[in-house]
């Protein structure tokens, strides 16, 4: 956060990703409206305007550099902690019984139950939403 | 055309389809079963596992998904999964991984479920189960269904829908409880097979103790995947059927869905790849709301858990704390006898039929009752089993009682059977005594026999005298018998029975009469 503040103080240009010419980065065609709509549904993000979509494009292009590395025959790694021991806990009851504390976080409650809307409220379909994507 | 899942009618119906339909349909049924692990605490936290507790009282900070909490794996849950995998002939993966499955729902506070999607703890097993052909117990056939995998995963909380106030009440007591998901390959073809397979799995889990598997308490949940296709063609579109609350309903739901799909396709419609709920009151499946469109779960490795490593005798590390080690071979050696083994032992030990042992194991406590009676009686097991299955069990079923609630104890039944064996009473009289014992008034068989005067006449001379009296009084019948009409003898036996008020041994009476008539 300090970093962002300090950067904001100085008048530097925003860095831009310009791929090296010799790297033929395999990027798909422009990200489609369907994919963006799907992403908005899944992650409940809002791309808001064309700059947001552009940024997404560039981010994908940046990540596509990974394709340049030949990984044939190499097992994917999930985490550098993969050879740590997974600790196994004894089957004893050591937690719980803190209903009151937990319910302090709830905006609404009914007799010690959390209250939620009746079901998932799906994001309205593209045609019915106020979204920049409609124009594309 | 709405068959209610009656197995007999359905197999006849399907037979008709096969023989009389120009284009027969092949139904394909696969099951996904979630069994709640029987443990004191949850899969990744130390809160208690208990059915029916005050809402949100068995919830830790991790279960409520408060920031800064981390999952810690419960060893008992790992052992339960290994036991179950071994019992289902699976290969146990010595290295398995945990993943996150993302979806939004009010009872999933983290927004993801920790599961094992890529490399589960056990794979490639099989489950053998028995079916009665034609609903008769006399013919049993053994079938096998392949187990694709068994994985450890978290349970979600419980949602109570309040349609009146348009809200959902969420109780997280169940959130984080350990589940074993058993995925079966689509090797089954009807509701009856699905029900039999689940019943056998339930018995296995209960025998192992890895899950209590009581469907009514949500410890065993089954989702069915159903599709139909023509032989030789690729599999049809499948639907998922949820909200099945008992094994009986499972058979009904599967059979209904098969019929629905066949009807839909035969009338030119198509099957949607959707999720449907079984409505037990109406006996049919209906599309479920909240499940529109294909879900994208965005699986990713669980970053807070390294791989789960299991050991066997050979790979056991030398200097490791044994509390941190799960040894597959150690668990294998301690597996109890599975139901199929128990049944075979009963057949061998007592000379009963396979169908009998099937029924014995199918009813909680019945095998123990049977063996207790055997210990206390001289009657041969082959005869005792008849009393257990035909008399005791049918009375229990009529009154909807479990074996534990039986008003007739094994001691009383053994006493009764002993008297029958010693020919103190006839078998008809024994049935009467049993009916009386059932009232649970605390009387012993001897007391009932005396009270109702059911004891067989033991005095041979007395019996001979009565037989003679009957013969003397039935001249015509005697002549008929002597001239070759043996059937009339039964009438004489009947008369002796009437004279003795049913207290004569019919076999003995017949012998005496024949002896006298041949003199």
XYZ file of C-alpha atoms in Angstrom:
655
model
C 0.000 0.000 0.000
C 2.854 2.327 0.816
C 4.312 1.436 -2.540
C 1.138 2.480 -4.343
C 1.030 5.748 -2.436
C 4.620 6.542 -3.231
C 4.123 5.664 -6.889
C 1.087 7.851 -6.959
C 3.173 10.750 -5.669
C 5.602 10.507 -8.546
C 4.372 11.292 -11.995
C 5.514 8.119 -13.744
C 3.863 6.834 -16.814
C 1.819 3.725 -16.373
C 3.976 0.818 -17.537
C 2.733 -0.943 -20.610
C 3.372 -4.462 -21.700
C 5.041 -4.593 -25.100
C 5.971 -8.112 -26.137
C 9.409 -8.759 -27.588
C 9.175 -9.072 -31.356
C 10.928 -12.400 -31.504
C 8.459 -14.001 -29.130
C 5.558 -15.233 -31.159
C 3.162 -15.335 -28.275
C 0.213 -17.462 -29.127
C -2.754 -15.393 -28.120
C -6.310 -16.209 -28.971
C -8.454 -13.766 -30.847
C -10.049 -10.927 -28.944
C -11.823 -12.213 -25.897
C -15.466 -12.686 -26.859
C -18.559 -11.203 -25.278
C -19.742 -14.670 -24.319
C -16.583 -15.323 -22.327
C -16.806 -11.931 -20.633
C -20.460 -12.498 -19.779
C -19.575 -15.928 -18.403
C -16.815 -14.396 -16.272
C -19.158 -11.738 -14.955
C -21.591 -14.456 -13.895
C -18.976 -16.685 -12.306
C -16.874 -14.235 -10.413
C -19.414 -11.426 -10.069
C -17.003 -8.890 -11.502
C -18.056 -5.972 -13.624
C -15.865 -5.053 -16.538
C -17.455 -1.657 -16.539
C -15.852 -0.214 -19.677
C -13.622 -0.958 -22.642
C -10.499 -0.163 -20.630
C -11.357 -2.994 -18.249
C -11.682 -5.390 -21.150
C -8.449 -4.145 -22.685
C -6.663 -4.716 -19.428
C -7.997 -8.250 -19.349
C -6.746 -8.777 -22.921
C -3.287 -7.583 -22.012
C -3.218 -9.690 -18.854
C -4.031 -12.798 -20.863
C -1.385 -11.932 -23.397
C 1.165 -11.453 -20.620
C 0.331 -14.821 -19.077
C 0.505 -16.511 -22.489
C 4.285 -16.084 -22.352
C 4.228 -19.225 -20.253
C 3.467 -21.181 -23.417
C 6.972 -20.434 -24.632
C 8.429 -22.773 -22.059
C 8.623 -26.382 -23.149
C 7.072 -28.421 -20.375
C 6.831 -31.781 -22.145
C 7.271 -34.593 -19.661
C 7.424 -32.277 -16.673
C 4.956 -32.870 -13.847
C 3.024 -29.712 -12.924
C 3.764 -28.274 -9.510
C 0.951 -26.938 -7.340
C 3.006 -25.478 -4.553
C 6.599 -25.224 -3.381
C 5.366 -26.831 -0.167
C 4.583 -30.080 -1.932
C 7.126 -32.105 0.023
C 6.043 -30.830 3.400
C 4.297 -33.260 5.680
C 0.519 -32.964 5.853
C -0.180 -32.783 9.565
C -2.834 -35.227 10.800
C -4.971 -34.172 13.732
C -6.402 -36.508 16.397
C -10.169 -36.938 16.249
C -10.958 -34.865 19.363
C -13.574 -32.164 19.828
C -11.649 -28.971 20.532
C -13.742 -26.188 19.022
C -17.275 -24.960 18.566
C -19.833 -23.674 21.022
C -19.363 -20.055 20.039
C -22.761 -19.340 18.529
C -23.064 -15.899 20.019
C -19.673 -14.769 18.764
C -20.317 -16.026 15.257
C -23.726 -14.419 15.043
C -22.192 -11.048 15.888
C -21.024 -11.003 12.273
C -24.510 -11.507 10.885
C -26.420 -8.544 9.579
C -29.652 -10.418 10.057
C -30.417 -13.417 12.210
C -33.462 -15.399 13.253
C -33.219 -17.458 16.450
C -29.527 -18.299 16.031
C -29.793 -18.976 12.310
C -28.006 -16.851 9.739
C -30.444 -15.266 7.294
C -29.823 -15.373 3.559
C -31.918 -14.524 0.500
C -34.267 -17.310 -0.649
C -31.855 -18.679 -3.229
C -29.091 -17.641 -5.504
C -30.210 -14.518 -7.293
C -28.716 -15.142 -10.722
C -27.174 -12.234 -12.534
C -29.778 -11.176 -15.120
C -29.087 -12.198 -18.690
C -26.916 -9.926 -20.816
C -29.885 -8.286 -22.575
C -31.458 -7.353 -19.280
C -28.403 -5.944 -17.530
C -26.961 -2.498 -17.373
C -23.566 -3.421 -18.617
C -21.048 -2.051 -21.000
C -20.798 -5.452 -22.603
C -24.182 -5.014 -24.228
C -22.744 -2.672 -26.767
C -20.052 -5.055 -28.041
C -48.105 -44.562 -18.239
C -46.737 -43.968 -14.799
C -45.139 -46.975 -13.181
C -44.483 -46.444 -9.550
C -41.215 -48.290 -9.470
C -42.662 -51.667 -8.607
C -39.740 -53.907 -9.501
C -41.842 -56.820 -10.708
C -44.101 -54.733 -12.910
C -41.172 -52.762 -14.196
C -39.150 -55.743 -15.329
C -42.246 -57.090 -17.099
C -42.817 -53.668 -18.641
C -39.224 -53.418 -19.814
C -39.456 -56.961 -21.157
C -42.456 -55.910 -23.205
C -40.508 -52.990 -24.528
C -37.692 -55.260 -25.482
C -39.773 -57.783 -27.293
C -42.594 -55.740 -28.710
C -41.008 -52.385 -29.288
C -39.323 -51.980 -32.629
C -36.595 -49.942 -31.024
C -35.715 -51.225 -27.554
C -34.266 -48.801 -25.015
C -31.266 -49.471 -22.819
C -31.470 -47.509 -19.570
C -28.172 -46.502 -17.964
C -27.970 -45.645 -14.276
C -24.944 -44.293 -12.415
C -24.878 -43.268 -8.766
C -23.011 -40.652 -6.735
C -23.215 -41.449 -3.072
C -22.190 -39.178 -0.218
C -21.600 -40.972 3.078
C -21.027 -38.899 6.204
C -17.953 -40.153 8.017
C -18.589 -41.400 11.529
C -16.127 -39.319 13.564
C -16.105 -37.149 16.683
C -14.909 -34.009 14.952
C -15.065 -32.541 11.466
C -12.793 -33.134 8.486
C -10.691 -29.996 8.782
C -11.645 -28.559 12.168
C -12.150 -29.608 15.763
C -15.854 -28.861 16.070
C -18.154 -31.696 17.002
C -20.107 -33.884 14.595
C -23.608 -34.446 15.911
C -27.087 -34.732 14.473
C -29.706 -32.366 15.879
C -27.918 -29.773 18.000
C -28.842 -26.122 18.589
C -28.263 -24.197 15.362
C -24.715 -22.944 14.795
C -23.482 -24.402 18.083
C -21.090 -26.907 16.484
C -19.310 -24.354 14.330
C -15.695 -23.245 14.608
C -14.177 -20.112 13.072
C -12.828 -22.211 10.211
C -16.263 -23.729 9.517
C -17.736 -20.223 9.396
C -14.959 -19.338 6.947
C -13.664 -16.429 8.961
C -10.440 -14.996 7.535
C -7.169 -16.239 8.997
C -8.318 -19.826 9.573
C -6.711 -22.877 7.994
C -7.797 -26.510 7.420
C -6.201 -29.244 9.567
C -6.896 -32.789 8.381
C -8.528 -35.277 10.787
C -6.695 -38.634 10.778
C -9.826 -40.638 11.636
C -11.449 -39.413 8.404
C -8.465 -40.599 6.391
C -8.627 -44.012 8.049
C -12.367 -44.260 7.367
C -11.803 -43.544 3.682
C -8.973 -46.092 3.449
C -11.111 -48.759 5.168
C -13.967 -48.105 2.781
C -11.651 -48.163 -0.222
C -10.176 -51.497 0.846
C -13.620 -52.983 1.489
C -14.655 -51.956 -2.031
C -11.561 -53.539 -3.621
C -10.086 -50.187 -4.594
C -6.480 -49.236 -5.229
C -5.513 -46.821 -2.496
C -3.547 -43.863 -3.836
C -0.500 -43.456 -1.637
C -0.420 -39.839 -2.698
C -3.696 -37.965 -3.067
C -4.381 -34.262 -3.463
C -6.964 -31.748 -2.261
C -8.707 -29.227 -4.519
C -11.161 -26.367 -4.248
C -14.496 -26.559 -6.010
C -15.999 -23.065 -6.319
C -19.691 -22.215 -6.332
C -21.865 -19.678 -4.559
C -24.501 -20.806 -2.097
C -25.590 -19.493 1.278
C -24.679 -22.707 3.120
C -21.137 -22.729 1.715
C -19.595 -19.812 3.556
C -16.141 -20.060 1.942
C -17.577 -20.007 -1.570
C -15.716 -23.235 -2.282
C -15.693 -26.822 -1.057
C -12.440 -28.644 -0.332
C -12.602 -31.932 -2.220
C -10.362 -34.352 -4.126
C -11.023 -33.898 -7.793
C -7.706 -34.660 -9.486
C -6.220 -37.496 -7.443
C -8.688 -38.984 -4.927
C -7.755 -41.303 -2.091
C -9.082 -44.520 -3.709
C -9.880 -45.583 -7.285
C -11.014 -48.532 -9.416
C -12.964 -50.736 -7.063
C -16.069 -52.895 -7.279
C -19.179 -53.639 -5.295
C -21.038 -56.950 -5.556
C -24.688 -57.136 -4.610
C -27.530 -59.667 -4.849
C -30.907 -59.340 -6.482
C -33.959 -61.581 -6.272
C -35.233 -62.516 -9.703
C -38.987 -62.146 -10.042
C -39.325 -60.884 -6.493
C -39.077 -64.441 -5.189
C -36.520 -65.051 -2.523
C -35.673 -68.426 -4.010
C -33.601 -67.158 -6.906
C -30.787 -64.744 -6.232
C -28.352 -63.432 -8.780
C -25.104 -61.610 -8.042
C -24.251 -58.415 -9.902
C -21.267 -56.115 -9.770
C -20.956 -52.379 -10.172
C -17.570 -50.736 -10.698
C -16.472 -48.028 -8.286
C -14.776 -45.213 -10.138
C -13.359 -43.485 -7.079
C -13.760 -42.546 -3.447
C -12.849 -39.024 -2.403
C -12.745 -37.088 0.851
C -14.679 -33.846 0.884
C -16.418 -31.320 3.113
C -20.132 -31.272 3.717
C -22.003 -27.975 3.368
C -24.264 -26.378 5.947
C -28.026 -26.749 5.983
C -30.472 -24.355 4.371
C -34.011 -24.062 5.687
C -36.172 -22.388 3.111
C -38.773 -20.003 4.484
C -40.957 -19.293 1.481
C -43.421 -17.255 3.547
C -40.860 -14.596 4.445
C -38.859 -15.181 1.282
C -35.624 -15.985 3.067
C -33.312 -18.887 3.842
C -32.136 -19.736 7.326
C -28.627 -21.164 7.428
C -27.295 -23.584 10.046
C -23.583 -24.345 9.710
C -23.469 -27.281 12.152
C -23.067 -29.632 9.217
C -20.596 -27.426 7.369
C -17.194 -29.086 7.267
C -18.300 -32.563 8.359
C -16.235 -35.217 6.545
C -17.853 -36.993 3.600
C -16.754 -39.909 1.484
C -18.065 -39.507 -2.033
C -18.387 -42.902 -3.698
C -18.698 -42.570 -7.454
C -20.134 -45.613 -9.229
C -19.768 -46.269 -12.932
C -23.043 -46.394 -14.881
C -23.256 -50.183 -14.758
C -26.807 -50.402 -13.509
C -29.958 -50.518 -15.576
C -32.947 -50.018 -13.300
C -34.242 -48.859 -9.923
C -34.069 -52.308 -8.389
C -30.363 -52.677 -9.144
C -29.610 -49.199 -7.849
C -31.509 -49.901 -4.629
C -29.800 -53.255 -4.079
C -26.350 -51.763 -4.681
C -26.965 -48.899 -2.251
C -28.355 -51.289 0.371
C -25.223 -53.432 0.158
C -22.994 -50.354 0.378
C -24.977 -49.240 3.423
C -24.425 -52.620 5.119
C -20.715 -52.514 4.302
C -20.294 -49.002 5.709
C -22.179 -49.940 8.864
C -20.089 -53.089 9.302
C -16.853 -51.115 8.878
C -18.121 -48.351 11.139
C -16.773 -45.747 8.725
C -20.277 -44.330 8.385
C -23.546 -45.040 10.174
C -25.155 -44.548 6.752
C -28.675 -43.795 8.017
C -30.445 -42.172 5.071
C -33.161 -40.654 7.208
C -30.539 -38.623 9.106
C -28.783 -37.516 5.970
C -25.722 -39.659 6.660
C -26.148 -41.339 3.288
C -27.225 -39.261 0.286
C -27.693 -40.629 -3.201
C -27.872 -38.788 -6.515
C -28.774 -40.804 -9.584
C -27.637 -40.107 -13.148
C -30.080 -41.567 -15.647
C -30.073 -41.804 -19.426
C -31.499 -44.082 -22.114
C -30.232 -45.058 -25.553
C -30.783 -47.636 -28.274
C -28.453 -50.621 -28.252
C -25.379 -49.977 -30.363
C -25.823 -46.212 -30.268
C -23.929 -43.766 -28.045
C -25.243 -42.996 -24.558
C -28.139 -40.550 -24.396
C -28.254 -37.212 -22.579
C -28.356 -37.828 -18.857
C -30.273 -36.101 -16.106
C -29.267 -35.941 -12.481
C -31.928 -36.825 -9.916
C -31.569 -35.443 -6.398
C -33.618 -35.286 -3.188
C -33.945 -39.048 -2.783
C -34.538 -39.796 0.883
C -34.776 -43.569 1.129
C -33.734 -46.698 -0.718
C -37.332 -47.370 -1.673
C -37.641 -43.880 -3.175
C -34.356 -44.386 -5.013
C -35.841 -47.321 -6.946
C -39.011 -45.326 -7.655
C -37.152 -42.208 -8.746
C -34.839 -44.073 -11.101
C -37.651 -46.085 -12.681
C -39.833 -42.998 -13.070
C -37.022 -41.069 -14.731
C -36.282 -43.936 -17.149
C -39.946 -44.051 -18.142
C -40.160 -40.283 -18.458
C -37.144 -40.166 -20.758
C -38.414 -43.020 -22.918
C -41.823 -41.378 -23.267
C -40.255 -38.024 -24.068
C -37.970 -39.468 -26.737
C -40.632 -41.686 -28.271
C -42.933 -38.711 -28.693
C -40.183 -36.860 -30.544
C -38.908 -34.703 -27.686
C -35.389 -34.276 -26.358
C -33.837 -34.752 -22.954
C -32.210 -31.731 -21.331
C -28.988 -32.204 -19.396
C -30.570 -30.903 -16.206
C -30.898 -31.587 -12.520
C -34.269 -32.841 -11.343
C -35.663 -33.382 -7.863
C -37.670 -36.397 -6.824
C -41.049 -35.550 -5.336
C -41.849 -38.449 -3.054
C -45.499 -37.463 -2.592
C -46.227 -37.438 -6.317
C -43.728 -40.166 -7.153
C -42.182 -38.237 -10.018
C -39.195 -36.043 -10.865
C -39.447 -32.298 -11.463
C -36.843 -29.822 -12.744
C -34.985 -28.091 -9.921
C -34.733 -24.322 -9.738
C -31.398 -22.712 -8.927
C -29.574 -25.105 -11.191
C -29.924 -23.438 -14.549
C -27.073 -23.782 -16.950
C -23.887 -25.756 -16.670
C -21.860 -25.045 -13.572
C -18.232 -24.010 -13.939
C -16.568 -25.002 -10.693
C -13.138 -23.525 -11.506
C -11.241 -26.314 -9.765
C -7.882 -25.309 -8.366
C -5.404 -27.060 -6.048
C -6.025 -26.345 -2.350
C -2.996 -24.215 -1.550
C -3.156 -24.764 2.213
C -2.794 -28.543 2.139
C 0.234 -30.480 0.902
C -0.392 -33.922 -0.658
C -1.768 -36.648 1.599
C 0.784 -39.457 1.830
C -0.241 -42.927 2.983
C 2.141 -45.745 3.821
C 2.191 -49.496 3.840
C 4.439 -51.953 5.671
C 7.171 -51.608 3.079
C 7.230 -47.846 2.717
C 6.849 -47.096 6.423
C 9.393 -44.422 7.380
C 11.649 -45.396 10.242
C 11.672 -42.417 12.553
C 8.263 -40.972 12.095
C 5.776 -40.240 14.862
C 3.276 -43.080 14.480
C 0.439 -40.667 15.138
C 1.302 -38.979 11.853
C 1.276 -42.219 9.898
C -1.654 -43.944 8.212
C -0.586 -47.506 7.383
C -2.765 -49.116 4.741
C -1.632 -52.657 5.611
C -2.356 -52.115 9.308
C -5.894 -51.048 8.412
C -6.307 -53.950 5.993
C -5.397 -56.501 8.665
C -8.041 -55.107 10.979
C -10.959 -55.030 8.538
C -13.981 -56.857 9.979
C -15.871 -59.562 8.046
C -17.843 -57.892 5.277
C -21.540 -58.780 4.808
C -20.804 -61.144 1.907
C -18.311 -63.052 4.057
C -20.709 -63.132 7.007
C -23.440 -64.554 4.789
C -21.193 -67.297 3.447
C -20.144 -68.212 6.994
C -23.771 -68.447 8.128
C -24.626 -70.727 5.234
C -21.650 -72.948 5.952
C -22.008 -73.020 9.704
C -25.748 -73.548 9.954
C -26.672 -75.165 6.662
C -29.204 -72.464 5.815
C -29.889 -71.210 2.303
C -28.167 -68.122 0.831
C -31.544 -66.350 0.653
C -31.961 -66.944 4.390
C -28.597 -65.430 5.244
C -29.449 -62.489 2.997
C -32.605 -61.796 5.003
C -30.767 -62.312 8.297
C -28.217 -59.637 7.477
C -30.778 -57.322 5.981
C -32.530 -56.828 9.323
C -30.559 -55.163 12.107
C -30.008 -57.555 15.006
C -31.705 -60.535 13.380
C -28.517 -62.561 12.931
C -27.633 -62.125 16.592
C -31.170 -63.137 17.601
C -30.973 -66.226 15.392
C -27.608 -67.253 16.828
C -28.816 -66.664 20.382
C -31.777 -68.973 19.798
C -29.493 -71.615 18.277
C -27.307 -71.536 21.386
C -30.289 -72.146 23.659
C -32.159 -74.834 21.720
C -31.704 -78.379 20.518
C -33.729 -77.694 17.385
C -31.660 -77.842 14.212
C -30.729 -74.479 12.650
C -32.513 -75.422 9.438
C -35.775 -75.604 11.382
C -35.041 -72.630 13.609
C -34.494 -70.393 10.581
C -38.097 -71.068 9.524
C -39.376 -69.745 12.852
C -37.096 -66.711 12.672
C -37.983 -65.719 9.115
C -41.599 -66.833 8.793
C -42.915 -66.219 12.275
C -40.769 -63.719 14.165
C -39.904 -61.530 11.196
C -43.419 -61.404 9.792
C -44.824 -60.411 13.197
C -42.158 -57.716 13.506
C -42.984 -56.375 10.059
C -46.728 -56.406 10.696
C -46.242 -54.293 13.800
C -43.411 -52.187 12.342
C -41.009 -53.193 15.087
C -37.271 -53.684 15.027
C -35.642 -56.842 16.355
C -34.578 -54.897 19.457
C -38.225 -54.069 20.168
C -39.407 -57.656 19.867
C -41.752 -58.660 22.709
C -40.514 -62.224 22.286
C -36.930 -62.642 23.455
C -34.513 -65.240 22.099
C -34.761 -66.999 25.479
C -38.557 -67.380 25.226
C -38.456 -68.485 21.602
C -35.752 -71.048 22.368
C -37.864 -72.385 25.253
C -40.858 -72.735 22.933
C -38.834 -74.476 20.251
C -37.406 -76.890 22.798
C -40.881 -77.948 23.853
C -41.782 -78.440 20.200
C -38.654 -80.529 19.680
C -39.474 -82.693 22.679
C -42.931 -83.188 21.206
C -44.592 -81.682 24.247
C -46.757 -79.690 21.846
C -47.712 -79.940 18.197
C -46.457 -77.374 15.691
C -49.942 -75.870 15.359
C -50.031 -75.475 19.117
C -46.560 -73.913 18.994
C -47.832 -71.237 16.609
C -50.641 -70.500 19.037
C -48.186 -70.189 21.904
C -46.053 -67.849 19.813
C -49.048 -65.629 19.107
C -49.740 -65.528 22.822
C -46.093 -64.755 23.657
C -46.253 -61.884 21.209
C -48.717 -60.098 23.487
C -45.779 -59.605 25.807
C -47.740 -60.309 28.982
C -44.737 -61.913 30.625
C -45.973 -65.495 30.513
C -43.592 -68.323 29.754
C -44.369 -70.916 27.076
C -45.030 -73.505 29.762
C -47.597 -71.276 31.435
C -49.355 -70.628 28.154
C -49.395 -74.321 27.242
C -50.940 -75.202 30.580
C -53.401 -72.319 30.424
C -54.670 -73.204 26.983
C -54.347 -76.949 27.518
C -52.144 -77.376 24.484
C -49.916 -80.152 25.757
C -49.875 -83.258 23.601
C -51.181 -86.408 25.159
C -48.077 -88.288 26.165
C -49.818 -91.414 27.454
C -49.645 -93.932 24.625
C -52.345 -96.141 26.132
C -54.712 -93.209 26.444
C -54.168 -92.384 22.802
C -54.659 -95.970 21.705
C -57.933 -96.098 23.584
C -59.218 -93.003 21.784
C -58.083 -94.319 18.408
C -59.863 -97.587 19.068
C -63.007 -95.722 20.076
C -62.965 -93.763 16.842
C -62.411 -96.898 14.776
C -65.277 -98.644 16.568
C -67.548 -95.745 15.830
C -66.826 -95.401 12.127
C -67.633 -98.760 10.541
C -68.178 -97.434 7.013
C -64.954 -95.530 6.939
C -63.022 -98.491 8.278
C -64.399 -100.679 5.505
C -63.463 -98.070 2.894
C -59.917 -97.931 4.187
C -59.576 -101.674 4.327
C -60.724 -101.931 0.735
C -57.951 -99.606 -0.396
C -59.206 -96.005 0.022
C -56.344 -94.622 2.127
C -57.613 -91.061 1.941
C -60.413 -91.798 4.360
C -57.752 -92.337 6.998
C -57.392 -88.565 7.213
C -60.993 -88.323 8.332
C -60.299 -90.730 11.186
C -57.206 -88.743 12.151
C -59.372 -85.636 12.163
C -61.889 -87.305 14.445
C -59.165 -88.340 16.890
C -57.891 -84.754 16.846
C -61.352 -83.512 17.661
C -61.715 -86.013 20.492
C -58.406 -84.935 21.959
C -59.084 -81.242 21.326
C -56.066 -80.997 19.072
C -53.741 -82.412 21.647
C -52.652 -85.437 19.739
C -49.591 -85.797 17.575
C -51.044 -86.423 14.109
C -48.050 -88.488 12.992
C -48.375 -90.776 16.002
C -52.151 -90.991 15.576
C -51.746 -92.038 11.968
C -49.266 -94.766 12.995
C -51.575 -96.082 15.695
C -54.643 -96.095 13.446
C -52.772 -97.873 10.665
C -51.469 -100.438 13.115
C -54.950 -101.080 14.457
C -56.565 -101.252 11.039
C -54.071 -103.780 9.825
C -54.727 -106.088 12.741
